[in-house]
Amino acid sequence: MSVLSYIEAIQLAMKEEMERDEKVFILGEDVGKRGGVFRATDGLYEQFGEKRVIDTPLAESAIVGVGIGAAMYGMIPIAEIQFADFILPAVNQIISEAAKLRYRSNNDWSSPITIRAPYGGGVHGALYHSQSMEAIFANQPGLKIVMPSSPRDAKGLLKAAIRDPDPVLFFEHKRAYRLLKEEVPETDELIPIGKANLVREGSDITVISYGLMLHYVKEIANELATEKEIDVHVLDLRTVYPLDQAAIIQAAKQTGKVLLVTEDNKEGSIISEVSAIIAEHCLFDLDAPIQRLAGPDVPAMPYAPTLEKEFMVNKDKIKQAMIDLALF
Amino acid sequence: MTIKTMTMPQLGESVTEGTISQWLIKAGDKIEQYQPVLEVMTDKVNAEVPALYSGTIVKLLAEEDETVNVGTPIFEIKVDSGHTEDHDHEVDVQEHDRAKKSQTQKSESMKQRYSPAVLTLAQEHQIDLSKLRGTGLAGRITRKDVLNYLNNENNQVVESIENESIIQAKTTQQPVPPVAVNREIPVTGIRKAIATNMVRAKTEIPHAWMMIEVDVTNLVAYRNAEKDKFREEEGYNLSYFAFFLNAVAKALKEFPELNSSWQDDKIIQHKEINLSIAVGNETELYVPVIHNVDEKSIKGIAKSVHQLAHKAKHNQLTQADMEGGTFTVNNTGTFGSVQSMGVINYPQAAILQVESIVKKPVIINDMFAARDMVNLCLSLDHRILDGVICGRFMSHVKNILENISGDTTPIY
């Protein structure tokens, strides 16, 4: 075992998968010689050559479209969208083609593509380098959306995504890239897609989240355990679409007090769906109104540091929300 | 010398007004501090209100029987000099107390707001939530409070809940693992109603008892021949019980004395034959009624029994289903009983218990024969009925049952 950062874990997952199966290849902007703007594909061009690590033009629709075509012919593409904010030109390819291909062709064709994209704010990225895009794709059956919250999860989930026979959107928090470090097993660990992860068991409140926010939740849960004797039950969604309903229901019933946290704008977010699942199944187990902590419903993350701080869900806000719910 | 105005005090947390029931003083009286000056009646309490100052009453500002709001001036008093400062202090203290009171009142505002989780637990474990103290926001009882209460229930006397210090100790304590002691189940709802009715029936009615043995070999053969076809066509069972109800209804028509009830030194003989039948689920017993059984075919009776049993099982019985019974037939045989003494369903005159049908050796024409035998047990109200009439009734039931066949008792 060695300590890896979140981005190193992602790089290693791709490297191992490319070594395992020569059908796996990468395409995207600056992924080749440059090794990716965040260095996610660092060294892969050198190791696997220009035919398996392909620099593309600045055209997201083409990156995904070419990937889908290659996937239909038996290749296993990993398409990188440089920032999740720029995935929108590829939405038609992702939703209309990749997600529906197997269904539309009556199982004759499929599209085992993995689309990686860095998302999230708090990095002074302003409007076009800070957004959370998962909710846009989260009602498209045929698509899976994975959002890891730790280096170990990132590696295991990315490897599972690459081997998944259908399209997977893989959102990586760009602030997590170098912020999060942990021991990652050197084994070929696969973490199942579609299953949530019970991170911490507790009896006072249940917090459900994903991505970078989950990391914050974990840290605060530890703080609260020692500072205030608040015992927090934490569930990491890992896959935000389709949701692991059974795990969500079980976690909600555990304490009857549920806080849902996302960095995305509140209305219509992933956690709104989580809230609906709990409302449908857990009425008689609820001890408090389901709480959602999310970004405000304004168009995008501002650039000014003060406003960015105001917009961004941070540890202080999460902590306060958790204490409030525990005291309710 | 200063003149102070005294106002209607708040005599309870949610009290907003009070009615002056009696003045204990009048203008010109000289009074001492803390001396009762008036009696006030509110919807919560009836209390004497003491004077806050020593001095002379100047004027009463409200009349007896007048209802005034809290805070309204009710009399003026000329305060003795030298005490003034003290008294000002007094007022402060009082106001301070009042403020404190309203604060605690505010902080208890969520005490009776129960979450679904709390209500579910309270219902499951029959907890009286008013005995719990909430640790949540504004005194709210949280799910965890209930769980802690359940964990500690066996070790804590309920009354100690009132004791605040114990409560506080409790909430900070780790939940104590429940000790194996007897489980206490509060008697509520249906169980309480059953208990009350049984005590009343058993203490008020002088019960007498008799039993006859009936040869139902023919009935068994007839029913066995028809039951599969019936089930296929109708979708529910052709039960023996339907035949017994039919026979009882016919016999009651013949002996209306048994179809009666004792009501305040009168015996009411009922025209309708409405049979109460006992149906139970795991924990409760219901006695729903099939109306006008004498007008129903075997199929009609079987259907009614089926419907009522279904309703009882799913807690769907309504008050209407339970009303109007004139005689009760209890199917004790279903749980294997061969003999039992039923308690009369008050205020009816009798109850008939149908026991298990058992194959027995019986002597017929000096030869042994294997016959299907059943005991019918009758409990009767000896105020209304005597042995002779009941004996005849039972013989009649026996006669009907022993002669059942497709000709005498068509199913449809």
XYZ file of C-alpha atoms in Angstrom:
740
model
C 0.000 0.000 0.000
C 1.127 3.475 -0.723
C -0.321 6.882 -0.035
C -1.806 8.354 -3.175
C -3.534 11.611 -3.893
C -6.968 11.536 -5.513
C -5.513 12.391 -8.923
C -2.681 9.895 -8.604
C -5.233 7.224 -7.850
C -7.141 8.154 -10.987
C -3.970 8.122 -13.079
C -3.040 4.735 -11.665
C -6.479 3.282 -12.371
C -6.218 4.256 -16.043
C -2.641 3.020 -16.288
C -3.544 -0.372 -14.817
C -6.585 -0.750 -17.024
C -4.590 0.140 -20.166
C -1.980 -2.413 -19.191
C -4.657 -5.015 -18.549
C -6.577 -4.530 -21.803
C -5.138 -3.019 -24.948
C -8.601 -2.016 -26.149
C -8.637 0.686 -23.458
C -7.611 4.097 -24.803
C -7.839 7.750 -23.765
C -8.983 10.730 -25.765
C -9.422 14.350 -24.804
C -7.975 17.839 -24.881
C -4.322 18.011 -23.817
C -4.374 14.467 -22.459
C -1.373 13.327 -24.530
C 1.888 15.210 -24.558
C 0.737 17.609 -21.850
C -0.509 14.788 -19.610
C -3.795 16.611 -18.963
C -4.257 20.082 -17.524
C -4.563 18.531 -14.076
C -1.918 15.886 -14.912
C -4.436 13.052 -14.679
C -2.911 11.285 -17.691
C 0.659 12.091 -16.730
C 3.119 9.613 -18.256
C 0.497 7.632 -20.128
C 1.363 9.105 -23.538
C 4.969 8.086 -22.976
C 4.007 4.596 -21.860
C 1.249 3.764 -24.349
C 1.966 6.026 -27.319
C -0.081 8.428 -29.395
C -2.489 5.800 -30.684
C -3.791 5.030 -27.214
C -3.596 8.494 -25.663
C -5.101 10.803 -28.240
C -5.054 14.589 -28.183
C -8.269 15.863 -29.692
C -9.442 19.205 -31.027
C -11.318 21.496 -28.725
C -14.696 19.883 -29.491
C -16.454 18.013 -26.706
C -19.181 16.703 -28.983
C -16.514 15.038 -31.090
C -14.573 13.675 -28.115
C -17.655 11.840 -26.845
C -19.021 11.044 -30.331
C -15.777 9.490 -31.515
C -15.594 7.588 -28.244
C -19.077 6.182 -28.686
C -18.274 5.093 -32.235
C -15.092 3.368 -31.120
C -16.957 1.727 -28.252
C -19.554 0.350 -30.663
C -16.744 -1.311 -32.561
C -15.361 -3.032 -29.469
C -12.920 -0.472 -28.095
C -13.025 0.768 -24.511
C -12.624 4.549 -24.548
C -11.955 6.871 -21.651
C -13.003 10.312 -22.816
C -11.789 13.270 -20.800
C -13.767 16.491 -20.737
C -11.330 19.076 -19.457
C -13.898 20.735 -17.193
C -17.348 19.370 -16.489
C -18.660 22.863 -17.275
C -17.751 22.207 -20.934
C -19.598 18.903 -21.210
C -22.697 20.638 -22.517
C -21.774 20.483 -26.240
C -21.556 16.691 -25.785
C -24.916 16.320 -24.086
C -26.642 15.165 -27.273
C -24.016 12.460 -27.768
C -24.230 11.346 -24.148
C -27.994 11.394 -23.648
C -29.335 10.662 -27.110
C -26.663 8.224 -28.264
C -24.586 6.639 -25.511
C -27.334 6.280 -22.915
C -29.911 4.889 -25.304
C -27.806 2.791 -27.662
C -28.293 -0.609 -26.065
C -32.022 -0.045 -25.630
C -32.526 1.401 -29.110
C -30.638 -1.402 -30.885
C -32.391 -4.136 -28.909
C -29.118 -5.146 -27.304
C -27.217 -5.454 -30.607
C -24.952 -2.485 -29.880
C -23.572 -1.015 -26.721
C -21.343 1.825 -25.648
C -18.886 0.947 -22.875
C -17.436 4.457 -22.728
C -16.212 6.178 -19.578
C -16.417 9.960 -19.628
C -14.235 11.632 -17.002
C -14.781 15.249 -16.065
C -13.459 17.427 -13.234
C -16.302 19.271 -11.475
C -16.829 21.478 -8.472
C -15.867 24.824 -7.003
C -13.816 26.408 -4.305
C -10.799 26.799 -6.562
C -11.378 30.372 -7.767
C -12.581 28.972 -11.063
C -15.590 31.275 -11.385
C -18.504 30.520 -13.667
C -17.073 28.050 -16.158
C -14.678 26.121 -13.986
C -16.718 25.512 -10.849
C -20.004 23.914 -11.751
C -21.535 20.652 -10.624
C -23.131 19.011 -13.643
C -24.465 15.710 -12.318
C -28.098 16.724 -11.951
C -28.375 17.457 -15.663
C -27.711 13.800 -16.467
C -29.441 12.246 -13.496
C -32.682 11.222 -15.107
C -31.350 9.369 -18.116
C -31.804 5.621 -17.707
C -28.952 3.886 -19.481
C -26.413 6.239 -17.978
C -24.515 5.819 -14.742
C -22.979 8.696 -12.811
C -20.159 8.034 -10.372
C -18.637 10.618 -8.032
C -15.881 9.337 -5.754
C -15.092 10.931 -2.406
C -11.624 9.529 -1.690
C -8.478 8.350 -3.534
C -9.183 4.701 -2.820
C -12.758 5.010 -4.038
C -11.592 6.974 -7.085
C -9.289 4.186 -8.166
C -11.670 1.307 -7.485
C -14.659 3.061 -9.000
C -12.808 4.270 -12.110
C -11.581 0.757 -12.818
C -15.145 -0.530 -12.395
C -16.408 2.249 -14.679
C -13.904 1.344 -17.403
C -14.991 -2.302 -17.211
C -18.679 -1.453 -17.106
C -20.409 -2.555 -20.326
C -22.380 0.702 -20.545
C -21.593 4.422 -20.489
C -20.435 5.861 -17.191
C -20.021 9.533 -16.356
C -17.168 9.898 -13.885
C -17.074 13.251 -12.099
C -13.913 14.052 -10.158
C -13.789 16.989 -7.776
C -10.951 19.208 -8.919
C -10.322 20.529 -5.421
C -10.036 16.939 -4.206
C -7.301 16.148 -6.748
C -4.449 17.228 -4.523
C -6.292 17.843 -1.272
C -7.163 14.238 -0.515
C -4.503 11.636 0.138
C -4.836 8.183 1.586
C -3.472 4.686 1.440
C -4.650 2.911 -1.669
C -4.247 -0.846 -1.994
C -2.018 -1.944 -4.828
C -4.341 -4.814 -5.617
C -6.748 -4.759 -8.506
C -9.595 -3.475 -6.346
C -12.947 -2.903 -8.031
C -15.645 -0.990 -6.178
C -19.121 -1.854 -7.426
C -21.037 0.848 -9.254
C -24.594 1.376 -8.053
C -23.816 0.672 -4.411
C -23.577 3.287 -1.706
C -20.968 3.018 1.017
C -21.660 3.196 4.732
C -18.694 5.266 5.851
C -19.491 5.643 9.504
C -22.086 4.199 11.833
C -23.908 6.454 14.272
C -27.127 6.825 16.186
C -27.910 10.553 16.371
C -28.173 11.825 12.808
C -27.723 10.434 9.310
C -25.780 12.446 6.747
C -25.880 11.400 3.107
C -23.596 13.028 0.564
C -21.066 12.321 -2.184
C -17.894 13.670 -3.733
C -15.833 16.278 -1.931
C -18.727 17.180 0.390
C -18.699 13.631 1.724
C -15.074 14.090 2.670
C -15.981 17.205 4.664
C -18.899 15.383 6.284
C -16.573 12.595 7.386
C -14.144 15.051 8.975
C -16.875 16.904 10.810
C -18.487 13.686 11.984
C -15.205 12.846 13.695
C -15.005 16.319 15.222
C -18.549 16.161 16.543
C -17.993 12.758 18.064
C -15.277 14.120 20.300
C -16.440 17.721 20.776
C -20.168 17.255 21.285
C -20.797 13.545 21.600
C -22.918 13.644 18.474
C -22.847 10.255 16.853
C -23.160 10.603 13.077
C -24.207 7.934 10.584
C -22.586 8.726 7.228
C -23.551 7.285 3.850
C -21.491 7.960 0.717
C -23.686 7.623 -2.360
C -20.664 6.912 -4.599
C -23.014 6.393 -7.555
C -25.448 9.291 -7.790
C -27.432 7.784 -10.644
C -29.060 5.362 -10.441
C -29.277 5.674 -6.662
C -28.821 2.829 -4.202
C -32.318 3.126 -2.784
C -32.035 0.275 -0.291
C -28.941 1.790 1.309
C -30.522 5.237 1.443
C -33.673 3.907 3.108
C -31.693 1.896 5.598
C -29.451 4.814 6.489
C -32.423 7.147 6.916
C -34.217 4.683 9.182
C -31.109 4.305 11.297
C -31.624 7.642 13.039
C -34.761 9.226 11.597
C -32.898 12.531 11.279
C -31.439 13.040 7.833
C -29.171 15.740 6.454
C -28.365 15.647 2.744
C -25.389 17.598 1.465
C -24.429 18.597 -2.044
C -22.350 21.340 -3.526
C -24.778 21.700 -6.437
C -27.618 24.230 -6.589
C -30.379 23.068 -4.305
C -33.497 22.814 -6.423
C -33.624 19.725 -8.587
C -30.336 18.399 -7.266
C -29.340 14.778 -6.632
C -30.179 15.150 -2.964
C -33.676 16.292 -3.855
C -34.190 12.835 -5.350
C -32.634 11.231 -2.287
C -35.049 13.230 -0.171
C -37.975 11.984 -2.259
C -36.902 8.370 -1.798
C -36.763 8.851 1.952
C -40.101 10.631 2.007
C -41.688 7.781 0.045
C -40.352 4.984 2.189
C -39.545 6.256 5.651
C -42.443 8.451 6.808
C -43.020 6.534 10.010
C -39.324 6.429 10.843
C -38.633 10.132 10.478
C -37.876 12.130 13.588
C -37.172 15.435 11.878
C -37.868 17.110 8.560
C -35.396 15.947 5.924
C -32.734 18.661 5.666
C -30.943 19.654 2.460
C -27.744 21.642 2.559
C -26.779 22.793 -0.927
C -25.538 25.686 -2.966
C -27.889 28.625 -3.473
C -30.167 28.755 -6.500
C -28.125 31.307 -8.388
C -26.698 30.654 -11.859
C -23.073 29.967 -11.003
C -20.170 30.223 -8.586
C -18.962 33.857 -8.387
C -15.307 34.753 -8.848
C -14.937 37.175 -5.929
C -13.451 35.127 -3.058
C -15.991 36.427 -0.550
C -18.898 35.506 -2.774
C -17.338 32.190 -3.697
C -17.092 31.400 -0.002
C -20.708 32.403 0.449
C -21.826 30.191 -2.410
C -19.778 27.152 -1.602
C -20.981 24.633 0.933
C -18.079 24.436 3.366
C -17.165 22.719 6.587
C -18.589 25.481 8.789
C -21.978 25.297 7.113
C -22.029 21.513 7.251
C -21.058 21.507 10.901
C -23.769 23.983 11.834
C -26.388 22.019 9.906
C -25.338 18.810 11.605
C -25.483 20.360 15.075
C -28.867 21.937 14.373
C -30.279 18.621 13.272
C -28.810 16.789 16.238
C -30.411 19.297 18.595
C -33.816 19.230 16.893
C -46.868 57.381 50.327
C -47.377 56.172 46.834
C -50.327 54.655 45.164
C -49.726 51.381 43.379
C -51.969 49.660 40.917
C -52.257 45.941 41.136
C -53.027 43.930 38.030
C -54.565 40.559 37.349
C -51.725 38.080 37.767
C -51.049 35.200 35.431
C -52.261 32.108 37.222
C -50.914 29.475 34.872
C -48.805 29.260 31.799
C -51.492 29.416 29.179
C -54.006 31.406 31.181
C -54.956 34.707 29.589
C -57.873 35.808 31.731
C -59.511 35.241 35.079
C -62.897 35.727 36.669
C -62.998 37.468 40.011
C -65.126 35.160 42.102
C -64.870 37.131 45.337
C -63.250 40.227 46.752
C -61.845 39.584 50.210
C -61.254 43.300 50.820
C -62.998 46.572 50.204
C -61.938 50.148 49.709
C -60.483 51.615 52.865
C -59.285 48.306 54.308
C -55.830 48.206 55.729
C -53.977 45.126 54.546
C -50.706 43.365 55.129
C -48.348 42.140 52.460
C -49.225 38.600 51.261
C -52.703 38.831 52.726
C -55.232 37.265 50.324
C -57.182 40.019 48.624
C -59.333 38.256 46.087
C -60.328 34.881 44.710
C -59.879 34.303 41.022
C -61.256 31.503 38.919
C -59.619 30.581 35.645
C -60.179 27.645 33.370
C -57.193 26.045 35.025
C -57.209 26.976 38.673
C -59.171 28.558 41.444
C -56.807 30.667 43.489
C -56.472 33.309 46.142
C -54.372 36.247 45.089
C -52.168 37.753 47.785
C -51.325 41.386 48.169
C -47.871 42.437 47.085
C -47.765 45.423 49.423
C -48.870 46.437 52.873
C -51.081 49.518 52.839
C -54.578 50.826 52.442
C -56.904 49.901 49.627
C -57.827 52.969 47.663
C -60.213 51.647 45.093
C -61.368 48.377 43.525
C -61.259 48.571 39.734
C -63.153 45.399 38.886
C -66.313 43.800 40.140
C -67.085 40.336 41.355
C -67.953 37.885 38.568
C -66.182 40.128 36.111
C -63.743 38.386 33.750
C -60.633 40.442 33.138
C -57.543 39.860 31.079
C -54.201 39.106 32.651
C -52.398 42.388 33.240
C -55.554 44.462 33.651
C -55.510 46.739 36.743
C -57.842 45.405 39.412
C -57.275 47.626 42.449
C -55.243 50.520 43.765
C -53.419 50.521 47.042
C -51.812 53.338 49.000
C -48.517 51.816 50.062
C -47.098 52.391 53.545
C -44.069 54.655 53.430
C -40.681 53.152 54.098
C -41.500 50.042 52.207
C -41.611 51.577 48.811
C -38.164 50.626 47.680
C -38.563 47.143 48.954
C -41.744 46.837 47.046
C -40.284 48.087 43.857
C -37.774 45.388 44.248
C -40.650 43.006 44.815
C -42.193 44.012 41.529
C -38.925 43.477 39.788
C -38.640 40.027 41.194
C -42.152 39.263 40.171
C -41.623 40.524 36.684
C -38.398 38.690 36.497
C -40.173 35.502 37.513
C -42.810 36.091 34.948
C -40.245 36.612 32.231
C -38.535 33.451 33.273
C -41.801 31.625 33.237
C -42.656 32.742 29.745
C -39.212 31.709 28.669
C -39.652 28.193 29.972
C -43.042 28.163 28.381
C -41.466 29.023 25.077
C -38.816 26.388 25.462
C -41.481 23.728 25.986
C -43.405 24.726 22.899
C -42.359 21.631 20.939
C -43.076 19.221 23.763
C -46.245 17.922 22.207
C -45.080 18.010 18.606
C -44.393 14.357 17.964
C -42.506 13.142 14.902
C -43.777 10.082 13.002
C -40.851 8.094 14.358
C -41.744 8.981 17.948
C -45.411 8.169 17.442
C -44.547 4.868 15.775
C -42.338 3.833 18.674
C -44.844 5.016 21.260
C -47.566 2.996 19.612
C -45.423 -0.105 19.231
C -44.389 -0.082 22.865
C -47.541 1.475 24.355
C -45.674 4.420 25.800
C -47.463 7.346 27.374
C -45.459 10.189 25.831
C -46.573 12.672 28.485
C -44.308 10.783 30.875
C -41.223 11.499 28.801
C -39.036 14.536 28.940
C -37.769 15.821 25.625
C -34.167 16.755 25.080
C -34.787 18.124 21.596
C -35.447 21.632 20.365
C -37.894 23.458 22.679
C -38.564 20.361 24.721
C -39.351 18.141 21.756
C -39.301 14.420 22.516
C -36.864 12.924 20.053
C -36.759 9.398 18.726
C -33.660 8.908 20.800
C -35.444 10.042 23.955
C -37.982 7.291 23.373
C -35.277 4.726 22.697
C -33.437 5.743 25.864
C -36.691 5.556 27.779
C -37.295 2.054 26.455
C -33.799 1.005 27.378
C -34.179 2.310 30.883
C -37.806 1.388 31.375
C -37.112 -1.767 33.278
C -34.820 -0.059 35.720
C -36.714 3.130 36.354
C -39.975 3.588 38.146
C -42.304 5.595 35.982
C -42.933 8.149 38.701
C -39.271 8.998 38.832
C -39.664 10.492 35.386
C -41.101 13.487 37.172
C -37.829 13.913 38.953
C -35.671 16.200 36.920
C -32.323 15.263 38.355
C -32.864 11.636 37.518
C -33.858 12.552 34.008
C -30.719 14.503 33.484
C -28.671 11.680 34.809
C -30.544 9.383 32.485
C -29.905 11.305 29.328
C -26.207 11.441 29.899
C -26.019 7.825 30.956
C -25.204 5.126 28.497
C -28.336 3.116 27.795
C -28.506 0.348 30.365
C -29.090 -3.064 28.838
C -32.568 -4.218 29.752
C -32.672 -6.692 32.622
C -34.837 -9.757 32.187
C -37.878 -8.866 34.263
C -41.569 -9.343 33.712
C -42.992 -7.391 30.845
C -45.695 -4.912 31.755
C -48.396 -4.428 29.169
C -50.760 -1.536 29.774
C -54.389 -2.521 29.333
C -55.852 -0.271 26.692
C -58.255 -0.221 23.782
C -59.914 -3.482 22.805
C -58.281 -5.461 25.613
C -59.750 -3.048 28.140
C -63.175 -3.234 26.547
C -63.055 -7.026 26.575
C -62.034 -7.008 30.222
C -64.820 -4.634 31.239
C -67.481 -6.604 29.384
C -66.322 -9.922 30.769
C -66.293 -8.712 34.353
C -69.729 -7.237 33.921
C -71.150 -10.394 32.332
C -69.592 -12.712 34.848
C -70.517 -10.689 37.929
C -74.001 -9.631 36.887
C -75.324 -12.716 35.118
C -75.956 -15.899 37.092
C -74.485 -18.370 34.624
C -75.762 -21.942 34.327
C -74.344 -24.497 31.989
C -75.285 -27.579 29.995
C -73.803 -29.721 27.276
C -75.174 -32.170 24.740
C -73.458 -34.535 22.388
C -74.559 -34.536 18.747
C -73.932 -37.133 16.065
C -72.948 -35.129 12.978
C -71.835 -38.016 10.770
C -74.397 -37.029 8.150
C -73.334 -33.406 8.252
C -69.671 -34.348 7.818
C -70.467 -36.589 4.854
C -72.685 -33.966 3.245
C -70.228 -31.132 3.744
C -67.261 -33.185 2.536
C -69.153 -34.077 -0.610
C -69.871 -30.433 -1.374
C -66.890 -28.499 -0.051
C -64.498 -28.724 -3.011
C -67.093 -27.767 -5.549
C -68.278 -24.959 -3.292
C -64.805 -23.578 -2.815
C -64.200 -23.675 -6.543
C -67.434 -21.882 -7.341
C -67.612 -19.387 -4.504
C -63.981 -18.808 -3.640
C -64.343 -19.332 0.100
C -64.801 -22.316 2.384
C -68.009 -24.132 3.108
C -67.452 -24.293 6.837
C -69.194 -26.521 9.364
C -69.829 -23.376 11.324
C -72.324 -22.174 8.727
C -74.427 -25.312 9.290
C -74.324 -24.848 13.047
C -75.401 -21.224 12.741
C -78.219 -22.310 10.467
C -79.373 -24.933 12.973
C -79.191 -22.488 15.881
C -81.185 -19.883 13.956
C -83.900 -22.443 13.174
C -84.034 -23.524 16.804
C -84.209 -19.953 18.054
C -87.205 -19.416 15.812
C -88.831 -22.324 17.656
C -87.659 -21.183 21.116
C -87.628 -17.358 21.068
C -87.072 -17.382 24.833
C -83.389 -17.885 24.187
C -83.296 -15.046 21.682
C -83.753 -12.419 24.324
C -81.945 -10.108 26.671
C -82.214 -8.867 30.234
C -82.829 -5.162 30.394
C -83.549 -3.429 33.672
C -85.851 -6.050 35.143
C -87.517 -6.595 31.812
C -86.907 -9.447 29.431
C -86.871 -8.319 25.839
C -87.633 -11.058 23.340
C -86.080 -10.129 20.008
C -87.882 -10.580 16.743
C -84.786 -10.628 14.633
C -82.348 -13.483 14.913
C -78.952 -11.788 14.790
C -76.120 -14.079 15.721
C -72.931 -12.716 17.229
C -69.941 -14.812 16.309
C -66.637 -14.680 18.098
C -63.657 -14.107 15.829
C -60.201 -13.384 17.032
C -56.813 -12.421 15.744
C -53.575 -12.970 17.618
C -54.247 -10.498 20.369
C -57.843 -9.437 20.226
C -61.326 -10.839 20.255
C -64.190 -9.377 18.276
C -67.823 -10.358 18.296
C -69.303 -9.152 14.995
C -72.900 -9.897 14.098
C -74.616 -11.701 11.227
C -78.073 -10.237 10.906
C -81.249 -12.204 10.198
C -79.508 -15.548 10.023
C -82.892 -17.319 9.775
C -83.424 -15.683 6.382
C -80.063 -16.771 4.964
C -79.064 -19.893 3.057
C -76.058 -21.937 4.134
C -74.115 -20.191 1.406
C -75.227 -16.779 2.648
C -74.141 -17.611 6.173
C -70.788 -19.017 5.049
C -70.218 -15.846 3.071
C -71.013 -13.582 6.029
C -68.691 -15.576 8.283
C -65.953 -15.369 5.704
C -66.362 -11.607 5.282
C -66.435 -10.854 8.998
C -63.414 -13.043 9.690
C -61.543 -11.280 6.916
C -62.461 -7.878 8.298
C -61.428 -8.882 11.810
C -58.099 -10.122 10.571
C -57.401 -6.836 8.824
C -58.814 -4.583 11.520
C -61.577 -3.358 9.250
C -64.594 -4.130 11.432
C -66.856 -1.148 11.918
C -69.148 -0.311 14.794
C -72.084 -1.333 12.571
C -70.593 -4.817 12.183
C -70.659 -5.274 15.940
C -74.173 -4.086 16.731
C -77.534 -5.771 17.158
C -76.548 -9.279 18.248
C -79.268 -11.272 20.003
C -77.509 -14.605 20.624
C -73.887 -15.694 20.378
C -72.412 -18.784 18.771
C -68.753 -19.402 19.473
C -66.681 -21.737 17.334
C -64.374 -23.033 20.071
C -63.769 -26.248 18.115
C -61.443 -24.408 15.747
C -58.736 -24.433 18.378
C -59.319 -28.018 19.415
C -61.517 -27.540 22.459
C -63.989 -30.351 23.208
C -65.730 -28.722 26.126
C -65.889 -25.130 27.387
C -67.953 -22.788 29.513
C -68.586 -19.603 27.588
C -69.137 -16.268 29.237
C -72.414 -14.780 28.049
C -72.141 -11.840 25.690
C -73.880 -9.216 27.839
C -76.898 -8.516 27.782
C -77.846 -11.578 25.744
C -79.526 -14.575 27.368
C -77.207 -17.359 26.290
C -74.109 -18.387 24.371
C -73.590 -21.636 22.491
C -70.119 -23.096 22.069
C -69.536 -25.436 19.128
C -66.698 -27.791 20.049
C -64.426 -29.983 17.901
C -65.954 -32.700 15.762
C -64.326 -35.930 16.923
C -64.630 -39.462 15.545
C -65.785 -41.758 18.343
C -67.030 -45.289 18.843
C -70.772 -45.117 19.464
C -73.231 -47.909 20.154
C -76.046 -48.066 17.634
C -78.448 -50.989 17.726
C -76.140 -52.716 20.211
C -73.237 -52.493 17.771
C -70.222 -50.245 17.756
C -70.078 -47.727 15.000
C -67.508 -45.023 14.208
C -69.421 -41.760 14.277
C -68.513 -38.068 14.027
C -69.492 -36.558 17.347
C -69.531 -32.964 18.546
C -70.271 -31.386 21.889
C -72.449 -28.293 22.067
C -72.090 -26.311 25.283
C -74.641 -23.726 26.360
C -74.150 -21.050 28.996
C -77.426 -19.436 30.001
C -78.596 -16.498 32.033
C -80.571 -18.200 34.780
C -82.594 -15.058 35.388
C -84.135 -15.414 31.933
C -83.943 -19.116 31.221
C -84.352 -22.420 33.022
C -83.040 -25.872 32.386
C -86.214 -27.205 30.827
C -86.527 -24.692 28.028
C -82.816 -24.832 27.307
C -82.863 -28.596 27.248
C -85.631 -28.515 24.694
C -83.753 -25.945 22.649
C -80.612 -28.021 22.669
C -82.536 -31.164 21.706
C -84.040 -29.271 18.820
C -80.613 -28.118 17.619
C -79.414 -31.701 17.949
C -82.356 -32.978 15.969
C -81.755 -30.531 13.142
C -78.041 -31.288 12.976
C -78.454 -35.053 13.030
C -80.888 -34.920 10.154
C -78.888 -32.677 7.869
C -78.775 -33.791 4.258
C -79.126 -32.315 0.809
C -82.912 -32.581 1.158
C -83.380 -30.929 4.562
C -80.643 -28.337 4.237
C -79.849 -27.197 0.712
C -76.711 -25.114 0.464
C -78.153 -22.575 -1.935
